[in-house]
Amino acid sequence: METKVGYFASLEQYKPREALEQTIRAENVGFDSVWADDHFHPWYHTNAQSAQAWAWMGAALEATKKVFISTCITCPVLRYNPAIVAQTFATLRQMYPGRVGVAVGAGEAMNEVPVTGEWPSVPERQDMTVEAIGVMRQLWGSQEPVTFKGKYFTLDKAFLYTKPEDEVPLYFSGMGPKGARLAGKYGDHLMTVAADPSVLKNVTIPNFVKGAADSGKDPAKMERAMLIWYSVDPDYDRAIEGLRFWAGCLVPAMFKYKVYDSKEVEAHANIVGHDLIKENYMVATDADELIKEIERFKAAGITHFCLGNSSPDVNRGIDVFKDVIPAVKE
């Protein structure tokens, strides 16, 4: 499968207009895709943003010509109803044929707790997500009104009048073994998050492949996408520190426990060491080093990169891909 290189236009780290300008620049440089974080609270507090992703996507699609655009990641089970998620992305893909996708997952406390007060266990949220995907696919695919009574969601003669000519591609977030298997079984493609390459190669991707094969799909035709942050700067230490905004993602407790205050997340992020950042993210001083960083994750089996630009000079962090993209696609 051909390697795809995508740009993560962070609505948590940058103002929405800045993210839009980055997106236009990324398309001109040659990125295959653009991804937007669908958050209510951000992964850091100081100088952070948290724009609404769906509203931003409409502007980004209109401002660009051909680049594929998706969320990364939408939780369709607590603050959103899956029928509304289905309607939103069907509308966008009808307006911009072939250019819209959605990545879904079981959510993070920082996005769901502040507006719902609810935070079910991981297994329950995974079950909810699977049921939500079923709701979305029924609405996308049915030519008749849909009535459905599930454990978590209900449809009563619900019908989507606005649909695209084809179904919206659905990326399923899988990090642990069970999540990766669910991604293979219920998603069109895998979306995972920055991890040690050995974990990707030996745990995440094999479980994704097994889930796909067990459900009768051909895993070879399914993308293995990964969200990972990078920083490029001639000063290596400055490049590492550019990734501080996302260091909280490397603290397992942020996913395991009910942590939803961005100030608390930031406090954990600020004590993460440089070695952990270097191992799990991409740090480089130039294009050649960035190519090597991408290649180590390609070797682990990643085929579609969703790259979050946390470089001290953001435009430098985009323009360097004029040299990187041709090299990693060879």
Short mmCIF file of C-alpha atoms in Angstrom, two decimals:
data_model
loop_
_atom_site.label_atom_id
_atom_site.label_comp_id
_atom_site.label_asym_id
_atom_site.label_seq_id
_atom_site.Cartn_x
_atom_site.Cartn_y
_atom_site.Cartn_z
CA MET A 1 0.00 0.00 0.00
CA GLU A 2 1.29 3.44 -0.94
CA THR A 3 2.40 5.59 1.98
CA LYS A 4 0.20 8.62 2.60
CA VAL A 5 1.36 11.70 4.46
CA GLY A 6 -1.25 13.76 6.28
CA TYR A 7 -1.12 17.02 8.22
CA PHE A 8 -2.77 17.37 11.63
CA ALA A 9 -4.13 20.94 11.81
CA SER A 10 -4.46 21.21 15.57
CA LEU A 11 -7.44 23.20 16.78
CA GLU A 12 -6.12 22.81 20.33
CA GLN A 13 -2.69 24.27 19.72
CA TYR A 14 -3.53 26.96 17.14
CA LYS A 15 -6.31 29.46 16.55
CA PRO A 16 -8.77 28.19 13.92
CA ARG A 17 -7.68 30.81 11.37
CA GLU A 18 -4.04 29.83 11.89
CA ALA A 19 -4.92 26.15 11.45
CA LEU A 20 -6.74 27.05 8.23
CA GLU A 21 -3.70 28.90 6.89
CA GLN A 22 -1.53 25.90 7.78
CA THR A 23 -3.95 23.61 5.93
CA ILE A 24 -3.76 25.66 2.73
CA ARG A 25 0.01 25.71 2.96
CA ALA A 26 0.13 21.94 3.62
CA GLU A 27 -1.99 21.18 0.56
CA ASN A 28 0.31 23.32 -1.59
CA VAL A 29 3.36 21.48 -0.24
CA GLY A 30 1.83 18.12 -1.22
CA PHE A 31 0.25 16.55 1.87
CA ASP A 32 -2.35 13.88 1.02
CA SER A 33 -4.71 14.61 3.89
CA VAL A 34 -5.56 17.03 6.69
CA TRP A 35 -6.88 15.98 10.12
CA ALA A 36 -8.57 18.10 12.78
CA ASP A 37 -8.85 17.33 16.49
CA ASP A 38 -12.47 17.14 17.66
CA HIS A 39 -12.04 18.35 21.25
CA PHE A 40 -13.94 20.34 23.87
CA HIS A 41 -10.95 20.79 26.22
CA PRO A 42 -7.35 20.82 24.98
CA TRP A 43 -4.35 18.68 25.98
CA TYR A 44 -2.63 21.74 27.48
CA HIS A 45 -3.85 24.88 29.20
CA THR A 46 -1.39 27.71 28.59
CA ASN A 47 -2.00 29.52 25.26
CA ALA A 48 -4.35 26.74 24.15
CA GLN A 49 -7.40 26.81 21.89
CA SER A 50 -10.29 24.38 21.34
CA ALA A 51 -12.34 25.27 18.26
CA GLN A 52 -15.31 23.19 17.10
CA ALA A 53 -13.97 20.78 14.48
CA TRP A 54 -17.05 20.34 12.28
CA ALA A 55 -17.53 24.07 11.80
CA TRP A 56 -13.85 24.41 10.96
CA MET A 57 -13.92 21.51 8.49
CA GLY A 58 -16.50 23.25 6.31
CA ALA A 59 -14.26 26.30 6.02
CA ALA A 60 -11.17 24.16 5.37
CA LEU A 61 -12.85 22.12 2.64
CA GLU A 62 -14.01 25.27 0.88
CA ALA A 63 -10.56 26.89 1.17
CA THR A 64 -8.73 23.90 -0.34
CA LYS A 65 -8.98 22.17 -3.71
CA LYS A 66 -8.54 18.42 -3.38
CA VAL A 67 -6.99 17.37 -0.07
CA PHE A 68 -8.86 14.74 1.99
CA ILE A 69 -10.04 16.09 5.38
CA SER A 70 -11.18 14.16 8.45
CA THR A 71 -11.53 14.55 12.17
CA CYS A 72 -9.06 12.85 14.46
CA ILE A 73 -10.84 11.83 16.61
CA THR A 74 -14.63 12.17 17.06
CA CYS A 75 -16.29 10.46 20.01
CA PRO A 76 -19.83 9.61 18.80
CA VAL A 77 -21.25 8.36 22.08
CA LEU A 78 -21.53 10.96 24.87
CA ARG A 79 -21.55 14.65 23.99
CA TYR A 80 -22.57 13.77 20.44
CA ASN A 81 -25.43 11.58 19.24
CA PRO A 82 -24.22 9.18 16.50
CA ALA A 83 -27.17 10.08 14.25
CA ILE A 84 -26.01 13.71 14.26
CA VAL A 85 -22.44 12.60 13.56
CA ALA A 86 -23.75 10.57 10.62
CA GLN A 87 -25.77 13.52 9.30
CA THR A 88 -22.85 15.95 9.62
CA PHE A 89 -20.33 13.86 7.73
CA ALA A 90 -22.83 12.73 5.10
CA THR A 91 -23.54 16.40 4.41
CA LEU A 92 -19.87 17.33 4.16
CA ARG A 93 -19.07 14.39 1.85
CA GLN A 94 -22.01 15.20 -0.43
CA MET A 95 -20.75 18.79 -0.72
CA TYR A 96 -17.11 17.70 -1.19
CA PRO A 97 -17.22 14.27 -2.89
CA GLY A 98 -14.38 11.91 -2.07
CA ARG A 99 -12.72 14.39 0.29
CA VAL A 100 -14.33 13.75 3.70
CA GLY A 101 -13.81 11.08 6.33
CA VAL A 102 -14.38 10.62 10.04
CA ALA A 103 -12.23 8.96 12.69
CA VAL A 104 -14.10 7.71 15.74
CA GLY A 105 -13.07 6.49 19.16
CA ALA A 106 -14.30 5.84 22.68
CA GLY A 107 -13.44 9.33 23.87
CA GLU A 108 -11.34 11.15 26.44
CA ALA A 109 -12.55 12.46 29.78
CA MET A 110 -11.44 16.02 28.99
CA ASN A 111 -14.01 16.23 26.20
CA GLU A 112 -16.96 14.31 27.57
CA VAL A 113 -17.05 14.94 31.35
CA PRO A 114 -17.21 18.77 31.25
CA VAL A 115 -20.44 18.78 29.21
CA THR A 116 -22.13 15.52 30.26
CA GLY A 117 -20.81 14.69 33.73
CA GLU A 118 -20.58 11.09 32.53
CA TRP A 119 -17.53 8.86 32.19
CA PRO A 120 -18.34 5.16 31.76
CA SER A 121 -15.65 2.48 31.94
CA VAL A 122 -13.44 1.75 28.94
CA PRO A 123 -15.25 -1.52 28.06
CA GLU A 124 -18.63 0.22 28.21
CA ARG A 125 -17.46 3.12 26.06
CA GLN A 126 -16.05 0.66 23.54
CA ASP A 127 -19.40 -1.12 23.42
CA MET A 128 -21.14 2.24 22.98
CA THR A 129 -18.78 3.13 20.14
CA VAL A 130 -19.46 -0.13 18.31
CA GLU A 131 -23.22 0.45 18.61
CA ALA A 132 -22.80 4.06 17.48
CA ILE A 133 -20.93 2.92 14.36
CA GLY A 134 -23.83 0.60 13.58
CA VAL A 135 -26.25 3.50 13.89
CA MET A 136 -24.13 5.66 11.58
CA ARG A 137 -23.75 2.95 8.95
CA GLN A 138 -27.48 2.19 8.97
CA LEU A 139 -28.29 5.83 8.36
CA TRP A 140 -25.65 6.20 5.64
CA GLY A 141 -26.69 3.05 3.81
CA SER A 142 -30.45 2.79 4.17
CA GLN A 143 -32.87 3.91 1.48
CA GLU A 144 -35.72 3.63 3.97
CA PRO A 145 -36.37 5.16 7.40
CA VAL A 146 -34.46 3.34 10.12
CA THR A 147 -35.97 2.13 13.39
CA PHE A 148 -33.50 0.75 15.90
CA LYS A 149 -33.56 0.06 19.63
CA GLY A 150 -30.13 -0.67 21.04
CA LYS A 151 -28.65 -0.77 24.49
CA TYR A 152 -27.50 2.84 24.24
CA PHE A 153 -29.14 4.49 21.22
CA THR A 154 -32.56 4.62 19.61
CA LEU A 155 -33.76 5.53 16.12
CA ASP A 156 -37.46 5.91 15.35
CA LYS A 157 -38.08 6.08 11.59
CA ALA A 158 -34.92 8.16 11.19
CA PHE A 159 -33.87 8.96 7.63
CA LEU A 160 -30.97 10.92 6.20
CA TYR A 161 -32.22 12.91 3.23
CA THR A 162 -28.79 14.32 2.43
CA LYS A 163 -26.28 11.60 1.56
CA PRO A 164 -23.10 11.33 -0.50
CA GLU A 165 -22.90 8.96 -3.45
CA ASP A 166 -20.54 6.72 -1.48
CA GLU A 167 -20.21 5.90 2.20
CA VAL A 168 -18.04 8.06 4.44
CA PRO A 169 -14.73 6.26 5.16
CA LEU A 170 -14.54 5.50 8.85
CA TYR A 171 -11.27 5.29 10.76
CA PHE A 172 -11.54 3.51 14.13
CA SER A 173 -9.21 4.51 16.95
CA GLY A 174 -7.36 1.52 18.38
CA MET A 175 -4.52 1.74 20.89
CA GLY A 176 -4.61 -1.38 23.10
CA PRO A 177 -5.07 -4.95 21.82
CA LYS A 178 -8.88 -4.92 22.18
CA GLY A 179 -9.26 -1.49 20.60
CA ALA A 180 -7.11 -2.53 17.64
CA ARG A 181 -9.18 -5.70 17.12
CA LEU A 182 -12.38 -3.64 17.23
CA ALA A 183 -10.88 -1.26 14.67
CA GLY A 184 -10.26 -4.16 12.31
CA LYS A 185 -13.72 -5.59 12.86
CA TYR A 186 -15.85 -2.44 12.69
CA GLY A 187 -13.75 0.24 10.98
CA ASP A 188 -12.70 0.76 7.40
CA HIS A 189 -9.20 1.70 8.54
CA LEU A 190 -7.12 1.86 11.73
CA MET A 191 -6.26 5.13 13.44
CA THR A 192 -3.82 4.71 16.30
CA VAL A 193 -1.81 7.20 18.32
CA ALA A 194 1.94 7.67 18.78
CA ALA A 195 3.52 4.59 20.35
CA ASP A 196 6.82 2.78 20.45
CA PRO A 197 7.36 1.15 17.02
CA SER A 198 7.82 -2.27 18.62
CA VAL A 199 4.36 -1.98 20.21
CA LEU A 200 2.85 -1.02 16.87
CA LYS A 201 4.56 -3.90 15.07
CA ASN A 202 3.97 -6.60 17.66
CA VAL A 203 0.67 -5.62 19.33
CA THR A 204 -1.41 -2.94 17.62
CA ILE A 205 -1.19 -3.92 13.97
CA PRO A 206 -1.40 -7.72 14.45
CA ASN A 207 -4.57 -7.27 16.51
CA PHE A 208 -6.00 -4.93 13.86
CA VAL A 209 -5.23 -7.47 11.13
CA LYS A 210 -6.83 -10.26 13.17
CA GLY A 211 -9.99 -8.23 13.78
CA ALA A 212 -10.29 -7.43 10.07
CA ALA A 213 -9.64 -11.01 8.94
CA ASP A 214 -12.08 -12.44 11.49
CA SER A 215 -14.81 -10.21 10.03
CA GLY A 216 -14.08 -11.28 6.45
CA LYS A 217 -12.20 -8.15 5.35
CA ASP A 218 -8.91 -7.95 3.49
CA PRO A 219 -6.48 -6.21 5.88
CA ALA A 220 -4.14 -5.45 2.98
CA LYS A 221 -6.70 -2.99 1.62
CA MET A 222 -7.12 -1.19 4.96
CA GLU A 223 -4.95 1.75 6.02
CA ARG A 224 -2.93 1.67 9.22
CA ALA A 225 -3.01 5.35 10.11
CA MET A 226 -1.25 6.93 13.08
CA LEU A 227 -1.51 10.31 14.74
CA ILE A 228 1.94 11.42 15.88
CA TRP A 229 3.47 14.78 16.65
CA TYR A 230 6.74 16.09 15.27
CA SER A 231 9.02 19.06 15.73
CA VAL A 232 11.75 20.35 13.41
CA ASP A 233 14.32 22.95 14.42
CA PRO A 234 18.07 23.42 13.84
CA ASP A 235 18.43 23.38 17.65
CA TYR A 236 17.61 19.78 18.67
CA ASP A 237 16.76 20.60 22.29
CA ARG A 238 14.49 23.42 21.14
CA ALA A 239 12.79 20.97 18.78
CA ILE A 240 12.16 18.57 21.67
CA GLU A 241 10.73 21.28 23.86
CA GLY A 242 8.43 22.30 21.01
CA LEU A 243 6.54 19.07 21.72
CA ARG A 244 5.83 19.97 25.36
CA PHE A 245 2.22 20.89 24.45
CA TRP A 246 1.53 17.20 23.68
CA ALA A 247 3.60 15.56 26.42
CA GLY A 248 0.46 14.82 28.45
CA CYS A 249 -0.50 12.22 25.83
CA LEU A 250 2.49 10.18 27.02
CA VAL A 251 1.11 9.88 30.56
CA PRO A 252 -1.04 6.70 30.76
CA ALA A 253 -3.08 8.08 33.68
CA MET A 254 -4.55 10.73 31.37
CA PHE A 255 -6.36 7.96 29.47
CA LYS A 256 -7.01 5.61 32.38
CA TYR A 257 -8.53 8.02 34.88
CA LYS A 258 -11.19 10.73 34.92
CA VAL A 259 -8.86 13.65 34.23
CA TYR A 260 -10.65 16.49 32.45
CA ASP A 261 -9.06 19.72 33.69
CA SER A 262 -6.53 20.97 31.13
CA LYS A 263 -4.51 22.63 33.92
CA GLU A 264 -4.06 19.22 35.54
CA VAL A 265 -3.07 17.66 32.21
CA GLU A 266 -0.50 20.42 31.72
CA ALA A 267 0.98 19.81 35.16
CA HIS A 268 1.64 16.17 34.17
CA ALA A 269 2.93 17.19 30.73
CA ASN A 270 5.50 19.54 32.23
CA ILE A 271 7.30 16.74 34.09
CA VAL A 272 7.66 14.39 31.11
CA GLY A 273 11.34 13.95 30.25
CA HIS A 274 13.03 14.55 26.91
CA ASP A 275 13.92 10.88 26.48
CA LEU A 276 10.26 9.81 26.57
CA ILE A 277 9.33 12.54 24.08
CA LYS A 278 12.11 11.48 21.68
CA GLU A 279 11.12 7.80 21.83
CA ASN A 280 7.45 8.34 21.08
CA TYR A 281 7.35 11.44 18.88
CA MET A 282 9.42 12.68 15.94
CA VAL A 283 12.26 15.12 16.67
CA ALA A 284 14.52 16.39 13.89
CA THR A 285 16.84 19.23 12.92
CA ASP A 286 16.34 18.89 9.16
CA ALA A 287 14.53 16.97 6.40
CA ASP A 288 16.93 14.01 6.45
CA GLU A 289 16.41 13.39 10.15
CA LEU A 290 12.64 13.70 9.73
CA ILE A 291 12.72 11.16 6.91
CA LYS A 292 14.55 8.72 9.22
CA GLU A 293 11.93 9.29 11.92
CA ILE A 294 9.08 8.53 9.53
CA GLU A 295 10.88 5.47 8.18
CA ARG A 296 11.13 3.87 11.64
CA PHE A 297 7.34 3.98 11.93
CA LYS A 298 6.89 2.83 8.31
CA ALA A 299 8.98 -0.20 9.21
CA ALA A 300 6.52 -0.93 12.03
CA GLY A 301 3.67 -1.07 9.50
CA ILE A 302 2.16 2.43 9.43
CA THR A 303 0.85 3.37 5.96
CA HIS A 304 -0.87 6.73 6.59
CA PHE A 305 0.78 9.36 8.77
CA CYS A 306 -1.27 12.01 10.55
CA LEU A 307 1.50 14.42 11.52
CA GLY A 308 0.98 17.07 14.17
CA ASN A 309 3.28 20.05 13.68
CA SER A 310 4.64 21.29 16.99
CA SER A 311 7.75 22.93 15.53
CA PRO A 312 8.91 26.23 17.04
CA ASP A 313 8.63 27.72 13.53
CA VAL A 314 5.35 26.29 12.23
CA ASN A 315 5.86 27.28 8.59
CA ARG A 316 9.33 25.69 8.58
CA GLY A 317 7.66 22.58 9.95
CA ILE A 318 5.37 22.48 6.89
CA ASP A 319 7.79 23.56 4.17
CA VAL A 320 10.38 20.93 5.10
CA PHE A 321 7.97 18.35 3.67
CA LYS A 322 8.76 19.51 0.14
CA ASP A 323 11.79 17.26 0.58
CA VAL A 324 10.32 14.74 2.99
CA ILE A 325 7.18 13.65 1.11
CA PRO A 326 8.90 12.49 -2.13
CA ALA A 327 11.48 10.56 -0.10
CA VAL A 328 9.05 8.64 2.12
CA LYS A 329 6.75 7.82 -0.80
CA GLU A 330 9.54 6.12 -2.79
#
